[in-house]
Tab-separated table of C-alpha atoms in Angstrom:
chain	number	residue	atom	x	y	z
A	2	MET	CA	-19.686	2.526	-34.337
A	3	PRO	CA	-17.880	-0.306	-33.056
A	4	GLU	CA	-19.621	-3.044	-31.919
A	5	LYS	CA	-19.809	-2.474	-27.750
A	6	LEU	CA	-17.115	-5.775	-25.617
A	7	LYS	CA	-19.593	-7.885	-24.418
A	8	ILE	CA	-19.149	-8.356	-19.992
A	9	ALA	CA	-20.045	-11.531	-17.919
A	10	VAL	CA	-20.049	-9.858	-14.333
A	11	MET	CA	-19.779	-12.950	-11.599
A	12	ALA	CA	-21.236	-11.784	-8.177
A	13	SER	CA	-21.613	-13.894	-5.317
A	14	GLY	CA	-23.083	-10.998	-2.848
A	15	ARG	CA	-24.594	-7.814	-3.172
A	16	GLY	CA	-23.869	-6.620	-6.114
A	17	SER	CA	-22.460	-3.040	-5.943
A	18	ASN	CA	-19.943	-3.285	-7.806
A	19	PHE	CA	-22.121	-5.516	-10.669
A	20	ARG	CA	-24.319	-2.059	-10.399
A	21	SER	CA	-22.018	0.865	-11.046
A	22	LEU	CA	-20.690	-1.645	-14.340
A	23	ALA	CA	-24.219	-2.008	-14.989
A	24	LEU	CA	-24.556	1.836	-14.762
A	25	SER	CA	-21.452	2.681	-16.738
A	26	CYS	CA	-22.624	0.530	-19.556
A	27	LEU	CA	-25.588	2.664	-20.287
A	28	GLU	CA	-23.701	5.264	-21.072
A	29	GLU	CA	-23.706	5.573	-25.209
A	30	SER	CA	-19.801	6.255	-24.843
A	31	PHE	CA	-18.572	3.074	-22.829
A	32	PRO	CA	-17.361	0.810	-25.110
A	33	ALA	CA	-18.764	-2.200	-23.227
A	34	ALA	CA	-22.365	-3.780	-22.305
A	35	ILE	CA	-22.873	-6.701	-19.995
A	36	SER	CA	-24.282	-9.806	-21.315
A	37	LEU	CA	-24.997	-11.662	-18.307
A	38	LEU	CA	-24.284	-11.848	-14.269
A	39	ALA	CA	-23.253	-15.367	-13.447
A	40	THR	CA	-23.057	-16.208	-9.708
A	41	ASP	CA	-23.035	-18.525	-7.205
A	42	ASN	CA	-25.592	-18.099	-4.806
A	43	PRO	CA	-29.209	-18.031	-5.831
A	44	GLU	CA	-29.746	-16.035	-2.685
A	45	ALA	CA	-26.909	-12.547	-3.717
A	46	GLY	CA	-28.307	-9.382	-4.562
A	47	ALA	CA	-26.739	-8.752	-7.463
A	48	LEU	CA	-29.849	-10.741	-8.654
A	49	TYR	CA	-32.250	-8.507	-8.253
A	50	ILE	CA	-30.468	-5.417	-9.675
A	51	ALA	CA	-29.558	-7.750	-12.616
A	52	ASP	CA	-33.812	-8.477	-13.345
A	53	GLU	CA	-34.259	-5.032	-12.403
A	54	MET	CA	-31.898	-3.787	-15.237
A	55	GLY	CA	-32.551	-6.657	-17.682
A	56	ILE	CA	-29.588	-8.350	-17.805
A	57	GLU	CA	-29.757	-11.924	-18.045
A	58	THR	CA	-28.613	-13.950	-15.008
A	59	ALA	CA	-27.354	-17.419	-14.808
A	60	VAL	CA	-26.718	-19.351	-10.967
A	61	VAL	CA	-24.009	-22.073	-11.460
A	62	ASP	CA	-23.464	-24.219	-8.120
A	63	CYS	CA	-19.618	-24.223	-7.570
A	64	GLY	CA	-19.439	-26.905	-5.189
A	65	GLY	CA	-19.657	-27.007	-1.690
A	66	ARG	CA	-16.404	-26.385	-0.935
A	67	ARG	CA	-16.016	-22.091	0.273
A	68	GLY	CA	-13.567	-19.681	-1.736
A	69	SER	CA	-13.241	-23.280	-4.492
A	70	MET	CA	-15.191	-24.226	-7.452
A	71	THR	CA	-15.482	-27.115	-9.337
A	72	PRO	CA	-14.237	-28.164	-12.282
A	73	ASP	CA	-17.373	-29.211	-13.557
A	74	SER	CA	-18.401	-25.562	-12.738
A	75	SER	CA	-15.635	-23.602	-13.871
A	76	SER	CA	-16.567	-25.826	-17.392
A	77	LYS	CA	-20.466	-24.706	-17.139
A	78	LEU	CA	-19.180	-21.091	-16.373
A	79	ALA	CA	-17.007	-21.467	-19.634
A	80	GLU	CA	-19.112	-22.367	-21.803
A	81	LEU	CA	-22.189	-19.899	-20.967
A	82	PHE	CA	-19.885	-17.096	-21.935
A	83	ARG	CA	-18.202	-18.789	-24.943
A	84	LYS	CA	-21.216	-19.008	-26.233
A	85	ARG	CA	-22.503	-15.599	-26.042
A	86	GLY	CA	-19.319	-14.480	-27.064
A	87	ILE	CA	-18.187	-13.168	-23.724
A	88	GLY	CA	-14.703	-10.722	-23.919
A	89	LEU	CA	-14.279	-9.438	-20.679
A	90	VAL	CA	-15.208	-11.546	-17.099
A	91	CYS	CA	-15.592	-8.833	-14.498
A	92	LEU	CA	-15.136	-10.663	-11.055
A	93	ALA	CA	-17.182	-8.531	-8.395
A	94	GLY	CA	-17.182	-9.742	-4.955
A	95	PHE	CA	-17.004	-13.318	-6.360
A	96	MET	CA	-16.193	-15.442	-3.550
A	97	ARG	CA	-14.943	-18.154	-5.356
A	98	ILE	CA	-11.193	-18.864	-6.295
A	99	VAL	CA	-11.441	-19.190	-10.213
A	100	LYS	CA	-9.456	-22.161	-12.122
A	101	GLY	CA	-10.002	-24.534	-14.553
A	102	GLU	CA	-11.258	-24.338	-18.004
A	103	LEU	CA	-12.390	-20.784	-17.516
A	104	MET	CA	-9.642	-19.647	-15.914
A	105	ARG	CA	-7.338	-20.992	-19.338
A	106	ILE	CA	-9.867	-19.708	-21.664
A	107	TYR	CA	-9.942	-15.637	-19.764
A	108	SER	CA	-7.025	-15.642	-18.754
A	109	LEU	CA	-5.843	-12.345	-19.325
A	110	ARG	CA	-9.432	-10.971	-20.301
A	111	MET	CA	-10.101	-11.443	-16.463
A	112	LEU	CA	-10.364	-8.905	-13.881
A	113	ASN	CA	-11.031	-8.645	-10.262
A	114	ILE	CA	-11.550	-5.756	-7.993
A	115	HIS	CA	-10.101	-5.782	-3.995
A	116	PRO	CA	-10.859	-3.387	-1.344
A	117	ALA	CA	-7.366	-2.446	-0.632
A	118	LEU	CA	-3.979	-0.863	-1.693
A	119	LEU	CA	-2.489	-4.508	-3.514
A	120	PRO	CA	-0.304	-6.039	-2.483
A	121	SER	CA	-0.899	-5.207	1.263
A	122	PHE	CA	-4.350	-6.636	2.872
A	123	LYS	CA	-4.901	-9.738	0.293
A	124	GLY	CA	-7.584	-11.894	0.575
A	125	LEU	CA	-10.835	-11.346	2.674
A	126	HIS	CA	-11.650	-8.871	4.796
A	127	GLY	CA	-9.122	-6.019	3.315
A	128	GLN	CA	-10.594	-3.290	4.714
A	129	ARG	CA	-10.468	-4.798	8.111
A	130	GLN	CA	-6.808	-5.860	8.160
A	131	ALA	CA	-6.017	-2.212	7.139
A	132	LEU	CA	-7.311	-0.896	9.570
A	133	GLU	CA	-6.049	-3.687	11.927
A	134	TYR	CA	-2.469	-2.682	10.908
A	135	GLY	CA	-2.803	1.087	11.634
A	136	VAL	CA	-2.037	2.342	7.901
A	137	ARG	CA	-2.715	5.373	7.146
A	138	TYR	CA	-4.450	5.319	3.518
A	139	SER	CA	-5.964	2.464	1.772
A	140	GLY	CA	-7.770	2.052	-1.646
A	141	CYS	CA	-8.528	-0.310	-4.154
A	142	THR	CA	-7.800	-2.214	-6.774
A	143	VAL	CA	-8.750	-3.522	-10.296
A	144	HIS	CA	-6.086	-5.891	-11.419
A	145	PHE	CA	-6.233	-8.834	-13.909
A	146	VAL	CA	-6.521	-12.191	-12.641
A	147	ASP	CA	-3.898	-14.948	-12.094
A	148	GLU	CA	-3.725	-18.288	-10.632
A	149	GLY	CA	-3.153	-16.155	-7.877
A	150	ILE	CA	-4.674	-15.191	-4.708
A	151	ASP	CA	-5.631	-11.008	-5.572
A	152	THR	CA	-1.674	-11.115	-7.411
A	153	GLY	CA	-2.697	-10.270	-10.826
A	154	PRO	CA	-1.219	-7.295	-12.760
A	155	ILE	CA	-2.552	-4.139	-11.388
A	156	ILE	CA	-4.983	-1.822	-13.720
A	157	ILE	CA	-6.190	1.119	-11.669
A	158	GLN	CA	-5.481	1.859	-7.593
A	159	LYS	CA	-7.119	4.321	-6.393
A	160	VAL	CA	-6.163	5.564	-2.727
A	161	VAL	CA	-8.489	6.595	-0.068
A	162	PRO	CA	-7.287	7.833	3.398
A	163	VAL	CA	-8.001	5.920	6.691
A	164	LEU	CA	-8.714	8.315	9.552
A	165	GLN	CA	-8.356	7.910	13.053
A	166	GLU	CA	-12.530	7.871	13.991
A	167	ASP	CA	-13.064	4.745	11.292
A	168	THR	CA	-14.735	1.733	11.877
A	169	GLU	CA	-14.911	-1.273	9.025
A	170	GLU	CA	-18.068	0.311	8.136
A	171	THR	CA	-16.618	3.771	7.554
A	172	LEU	CA	-13.630	2.668	5.828
A	173	SER	CA	-15.416	0.492	3.828
A	174	ALA	CA	-17.830	2.743	2.800
A	175	ARG	CA	-15.225	5.332	1.588
A	176	ILE	CA	-13.198	2.384	-0.042
A	177	LEU	CA	-16.191	1.408	-2.246
A	178	LYS	CA	-17.186	4.748	-3.477
A	179	GLU	CA	-13.567	4.514	-4.878
A	180	GLU	CA	-14.130	1.206	-6.279
A	181	HIS	CA	-17.483	1.955	-7.977
A	182	ARG	CA	-14.977	4.578	-9.878
A	183	ALA	CA	-12.101	2.475	-10.500
A	184	TYR	CA	-13.022	-0.654	-12.298
A	185	PRO	CA	-15.502	1.461	-14.487
A	186	GLU	CA	-11.993	3.124	-15.885
A	187	ALA	CA	-10.244	-0.177	-15.725
A	188	VAL	CA	-12.984	-1.974	-17.859
A	189	ARG	CA	-12.569	1.158	-20.196
A	190	LEU	CA	-9.624	0.799	-20.836
A	191	PHE	CA	-9.724	-2.988	-21.736
A	192	ALA	CA	-12.317	-2.248	-23.636
A	193	GLU	CA	-10.364	0.611	-25.884
A	194	ASN	CA	-7.547	-2.404	-26.082
A	195	ARG	CA	-5.074	0.111	-23.935
A	196	LEU	CA	-3.741	-1.777	-22.174
A	197	ARG	CA	-0.501	-3.212	-22.254
A	198	ILE	CA	1.336	-5.799	-20.060
A	199	GLU	CA	4.963	-6.038	-19.388
A	200	GLY	CA	6.136	-8.726	-17.153
A	201	ARG	CA	3.870	-7.839	-13.712
A	202	ARG	CA	3.437	-4.137	-14.716
A	203	VAL	CA	0.478	-2.459	-16.944
A	204	PHE	CA	0.860	0.354	-18.929
A	205	ILE	CA	-2.025	2.063	-20.395
A	206	GLU	CA	-1.680	3.809	-23.861
A	207	ASN	CA	-3.330	7.001	-24.447
A	208	GLU	CA	-3.913	6.181	-28.308
A	209	LYS	CA	-7.622	5.233	-28.354
A	210	ARG	CA	-7.925	2.097	-30.539
A	211	ARG	CA	-11.037	-0.524	-30.267
A	212	ASN	CA	-9.679	-4.269	-30.790
A	213	SER	CA	-11.174	-5.877	-34.179
A	214	ASP	CA	-12.066	-8.266	-33.204
A	215	ALA	CA	-13.481	-7.463	-29.347
A	216	ASP	CA	-16.997	-9.293	-30.296
B	3	MET	CA	9.885	26.946	27.140
B	4	PRO	CA	10.574	23.455	28.514
B	5	GLU	CA	13.886	22.003	27.256
B	6	LYS	CA	14.093	20.172	23.575
B	7	LEU	CA	13.880	16.331	22.992
B	8	LYS	CA	17.827	14.761	22.530
B	9	ILE	CA	17.396	12.677	19.383
B	10	ALA	CA	19.965	10.187	18.121
B	11	VAL	CA	20.264	9.716	14.122
B	12	MET	CA	21.700	6.260	12.976
B	13	ALA	CA	22.640	6.293	9.561
B	14	SER	CA	24.473	4.296	6.911
B	15	GLY	CA	24.353	6.214	4.238
B	16	ARG	CA	24.433	9.431	2.179
B	17	GLY	CA	22.126	10.734	5.408
B	18	SER	CA	19.364	13.182	3.744
B	19	ASN	CA	16.877	12.239	5.828
B	20	PHE	CA	19.163	13.220	8.638
B	21	ARG	CA	19.690	16.586	7.311
B	22	SER	CA	16.093	16.885	6.568
B	23	LEU	CA	15.951	16.086	10.501
B	24	ALA	CA	18.527	18.192	11.288
B	25	LEU	CA	17.149	21.163	9.067
B	26	SER	CA	13.831	20.944	11.009
B	27	CYS	CA	16.000	21.033	14.437
B	28	LEU	CA	17.164	24.448	13.976
B	29	GLU	CA	14.019	26.290	13.963
B	30	GLU	CA	13.230	27.396	16.991
B	31	SER	CA	9.404	26.308	17.486
B	32	PHE	CA	10.457	22.236	16.729
B	33	PRO	CA	10.882	20.319	20.352
B	34	ALA	CA	13.671	18.029	19.796
B	35	ALA	CA	17.376	18.338	18.492
B	36	ILE	CA	19.812	16.510	17.892
B	37	SER	CA	22.893	15.214	20.080
B	38	LEU	CA	24.582	12.459	17.817
B	39	LEU	CA	24.653	11.439	14.948
B	40	ALA	CA	25.754	7.427	15.393
B	41	THR	CA	26.812	5.252	12.146
B	42	ASP	CA	27.899	1.915	11.478
B	43	ASN	CA	29.914	3.000	8.108
B	44	PRO	CA	33.181	5.405	8.325
B	45	GLU	CA	32.514	6.147	4.710
B	46	ALA	CA	29.242	7.635	5.732
B	47	GLY	CA	28.069	11.238	3.982
B	48	ALA	CA	25.926	11.396	6.842
B	49	LEU	CA	29.234	12.149	9.051
B	50	TYR	CA	29.807	14.769	6.719
B	51	ILE	CA	26.826	16.773	6.568
B	52	ALA	CA	26.950	16.123	11.010
B	53	ASP	CA	30.782	17.926	10.877
B	54	GLU	CA	28.990	20.635	8.627
B	55	MET	CA	26.313	21.326	11.245
B	56	GLY	CA	28.083	21.158	13.824
B	57	ILE	CA	26.497	17.732	15.475
B	58	GLU	CA	28.698	15.565	17.531
B	59	THR	CA	29.271	12.073	15.677
B	60	ALA	CA	29.986	8.473	16.399
B	61	VAL	CA	31.101	5.519	14.448
B	62	VAL	CA	30.443	2.273	16.014
B	63	ASP	CA	31.742	-1.266	14.336
B	64	CYS	CA	28.692	-3.436	14.734
B	65	GLY	CA	30.569	-6.242	13.273
B	66	GLY	CA	31.393	-7.773	9.839
B	67	ARG	CA	27.592	-9.386	8.721
B	68	ARG	CA	25.572	-7.244	6.798
B	69	GLY	CA	22.152	-6.261	8.163
B	70	SER	CA	23.018	-7.916	11.735
B	71	MET	CA	24.732	-6.217	14.689
B	72	THR	CA	26.969	-7.513	17.580
B	73	PRO	CA	25.635	-8.053	21.241
B	74	ASP	CA	29.076	-5.461	22.213
B	75	SER	CA	28.111	-2.985	19.767
B	76	SER	CA	24.806	-2.705	20.338
B	77	SER	CA	25.230	-2.254	23.996
B	78	LYS	CA	27.871	0.046	23.074
B	79	LEU	CA	25.447	2.639	21.343
B	80	ALA	CA	22.804	2.049	23.965
B	81	GLU	CA	25.249	3.016	26.577
B	82	LEU	CA	26.336	6.009	24.101
B	83	PHE	CA	22.390	7.491	24.085
B	84	ARG	CA	21.419	6.973	27.656
B	85	LYS	CA	25.248	8.840	28.558
B	86	ARG	CA	23.744	11.611	26.273
B	87	GLY	CA	20.202	11.667	27.871
B	88	ILE	CA	18.568	10.293	24.288
B	89	GLY	CA	15.225	10.203	24.675
B	90	LEU	CA	14.129	9.051	20.767
B	91	VAL	CA	16.541	7.310	18.538
B	92	CYS	CA	15.700	7.773	14.714
B	93	LEU	CA	17.064	5.253	11.839
B	94	ALA	CA	17.436	6.936	8.525
B	95	GLY	CA	19.036	4.457	6.262
B	96	PHE	CA	20.588	2.464	9.060
B	97	MET	CA	21.422	-0.990	7.363
B	98	ARG	CA	21.358	-3.040	10.355
B	99	ILE	CA	18.349	-4.692	12.053
B	100	VAL	CA	18.376	-2.861	15.549
B	101	LYS	CA	18.500	-5.937	18.356
B	102	GLY	CA	20.461	-6.384	21.764
B	103	GLU	CA	20.559	-3.890	24.715
B	104	LEU	CA	19.447	-1.051	21.825
B	105	MET	CA	16.491	-3.091	21.393
B	106	ARG	CA	15.001	-3.306	24.591
B	107	ILE	CA	16.294	0.054	26.467
B	108	TYR	CA	14.653	2.165	23.088
B	109	SER	CA	11.658	-0.184	22.584
B	110	LEU	CA	9.030	2.496	21.818
B	111	ARG	CA	11.416	5.441	21.530
B	112	MET	CA	13.210	4.610	18.049
B	113	LEU	CA	11.521	5.371	14.739
B	114	ASN	CA	12.731	4.057	11.292
B	115	ILE	CA	11.272	5.381	8.055
B	116	HIS	CA	10.876	2.766	5.016
B	117	PRO	CA	10.336	3.995	1.512
B	118	ALA	CA	7.160	1.866	0.309
B	119	LEU	CA	3.805	1.786	1.420
B	120	LEU	CA	3.908	-0.616	4.557
B	121	PRO	CA	3.188	-3.313	4.675
B	122	SER	CA	3.899	-3.668	0.770
B	123	PHE	CA	7.492	-3.682	0.100
B	124	LYS	CA	9.737	-4.213	3.790
B	125	GLY	CA	13.222	-5.008	3.752
B	126	LEU	CA	15.680	-3.734	1.199
B	127	HIS	CA	14.948	-1.292	-2.258
B	128	GLY	CA	10.839	-0.567	-1.485
B	129	GLN	CA	10.952	1.809	-4.747
B	130	ARG	CA	12.698	-1.373	-6.729
B	131	GLN	CA	10.169	-3.295	-5.746
B	132	ALA	CA	6.957	-1.244	-6.042
B	133	LEU	CA	8.220	-0.659	-9.836
B	134	GLU	CA	8.143	-3.938	-10.153
B	135	TYR	CA	5.036	-4.958	-9.223
B	136	GLY	CA	3.382	-2.360	-10.986
B	137	VAL	CA	1.892	-0.294	-8.229
B	138	ARG	CA	-0.111	3.187	-9.381
B	139	TYR	CA	0.811	4.439	-5.762
B	140	SER	CA	4.013	4.524	-3.437
B	141	GLY	CA	4.922	6.686	-0.911
B	142	CYS	CA	7.462	6.184	2.440
B	143	THR	CA	6.218	5.276	5.890
B	144	VAL	CA	7.419	6.512	9.976
B	145	HIS	CA	7.018	3.685	12.268
B	146	PHE	CA	7.695	2.930	15.813
B	147	VAL	CA	10.613	-0.077	15.246
B	148	ASP	CA	10.052	-3.385	16.614
B	149	GLU	CA	11.997	-6.871	16.460
B	150	GLY	CA	10.610	-7.177	13.375
B	151	ILE	CA	11.549	-5.532	9.160
B	152	ASP	CA	9.545	-2.718	9.103
B	153	THR	CA	6.934	-4.174	11.209
B	154	GLY	CA	6.526	-1.325	13.584
B	155	PRO	CA	3.448	0.236	14.770
B	156	ILE	CA	2.698	3.420	11.782
B	157	ILE	CA	3.039	7.017	12.411
B	158	ILE	CA	2.806	8.512	9.293
B	159	GLN	CA	2.772	7.717	5.637
B	160	LYS	CA	2.603	10.035	2.622
B	161	VAL	CA	1.615	8.742	-0.750
B	162	VAL	CA	3.054	9.576	-4.161
B	163	PRO	CA	1.891	7.951	-7.588
B	164	VAL	CA	3.731	5.161	-9.813
B	165	LEU	CA	4.167	7.053	-13.541
B	166	GLN	CA	4.511	5.004	-16.207
B	167	GLU	CA	7.906	6.346	-17.334
B	168	ASP	CA	9.350	6.240	-13.801
B	169	THR	CA	12.905	4.560	-13.211
B	170	GLU	CA	13.683	3.203	-9.721
B	171	GLU	CA	15.417	6.694	-9.533
B	172	THR	CA	12.613	9.073	-10.693
B	173	LEU	CA	10.676	7.176	-8.431
B	174	SER	CA	13.140	7.019	-5.534
B	175	ALA	CA	13.720	10.941	-5.819
B	176	ARG	CA	9.593	11.586	-5.571
B	177	ILE	CA	9.198	9.324	-2.853
B	178	LEU	CA	12.247	10.908	-0.620
B	179	LYS	CA	10.987	14.293	-1.063
B	180	GLU	CA	8.056	13.242	1.013
B	181	GLU	CA	10.340	11.335	3.113
B	182	HIS	CA	11.711	14.845	4.049
B	183	ARG	CA	8.264	15.843	5.045
B	184	ALA	CA	7.147	12.682	6.847
B	185	TYR	CA	9.820	12.740	9.386
B	186	PRO	CA	10.277	15.598	11.191
B	187	GLU	CA	6.159	15.720	11.580
B	188	ALA	CA	6.409	12.194	13.242
B	189	VAL	CA	9.274	13.625	15.539
B	190	ARG	CA	7.278	16.585	16.122
B	191	LEU	CA	4.632	13.962	17.339
B	192	PHE	CA	6.452	12.052	19.272
B	193	ALA	CA	8.586	15.005	21.003
B	194	GLU	CA	5.119	16.436	22.173
B	195	ASN	CA	4.064	13.200	23.277
B	196	ARG	CA	0.871	12.866	20.832
B	197	LEU	CA	1.481	9.567	19.922
B	198	ARG	CA	-1.105	6.959	21.384
B	199	ILE	CA	-0.051	3.235	20.927
B	200	GLU	CA	-3.143	0.757	21.065
B	201	GLY	CA	-2.053	-2.722	19.677
B	202	ARG	CA	-0.623	-1.929	15.839
B	203	ARG	CA	-2.657	1.429	15.693
B	204	VAL	CA	-0.922	4.611	16.967
B	205	PHE	CA	-3.344	7.430	17.875
B	206	ILE	CA	-2.187	11.420	17.241
B	207	GLU	CA	-3.971	12.789	19.913
B	208	ASN	CA	-4.530	16.940	19.004
B	209	GLU	CA	-3.714	18.171	21.854
B	210	LYS	CA	-0.238	19.615	22.422
B	211	ARG	CA	1.331	17.968	25.843
B	212	ARG	CA	4.818	17.928	26.571
B	213	ASN	CA	6.580	15.324	28.238
B	214	SER	CA	8.210	16.651	31.361
B	215	ASP	CA	10.828	13.724	31.606
B	216	ALA	CA	11.377	13.573	28.213
B	217	ASP	CA	15.048	15.031	28.617
């Protein structure tokens, strides 16, 4: 059995997508394993989950400006990941735009999950935006991270209905359930080296073959 | 049985959505009937369908500028509709932005269908935009017409998968099939007076009651 792809997860909040990824990684047949949880928030709930599950954590001060990261913190994260042989970075509720060295080094090896059917409702509060716009369907999107905000090539989307009686909470819960399915699926496809990007489109190859230098 | 709601359909092209609406209107239980097909294009295929089905037609010169309509043509259309007691205007591949008197008089009594899951992929070639963006799902949207382009409150959406092997033609065909279901459903809801707009959101009331002044 080939060595598993090493993942770093970056989260700022409670870490529910981190948890679902970590649970998937416990399955023997899953082709990836989480080596590190990195966060910009010393209060992140994700830290407790990591501790419980025996996953190494790193809290990195990304600077005072909300939504952004300092060049220093970007370099520090990149170095943390490089040292551990991280082959894929998964943003899971990480509340800053990734840029600098981390972006350069992990370009095309960094995924994000967004609670809307992109390109609709980019940015913060995708669920609330969907509700206020009055769409009949929303969902979630796992995509490659590029320089824009929620603009990278799409790997997986899941659709959920928006119900008339929905609040932001009920819609978010329905979408979150799909997020917890979508992210592990996308990571598996990446780890199995089945994703091929052409322009903006991501093609999924049926043939399963391992990236021999994934580790 | 109450009198049926009188509809005018506006189309510039082959008229496949016009045809599906017209076929629905042939059902005895359908609460609306098409009184007029209006077009800006003397070559529109929709004219032949109307002739075949015995529906009155009007060709109105809307001016030379693509996508726009002259104030005169807007007034003329409004007058054609008013005279016939039209209670609902359905845009079905009408290739101009409605404005002027027609917009003022039929505001909130005018629907449009768009081949994408709005607010994604507004404007021309929604199917091609979806394919090029690389989304996993697309669909169609029936919405009230407002001053913007494809921005009005949403009544119905239908979702279809985008397949890896799709071309613009195959995706368009899959979406069109859903358009032909969605538009009659939306017209029925309107004719049964079951739509309530709050802000941008459209609530569908379950109770069926007829708008007594619909005719």
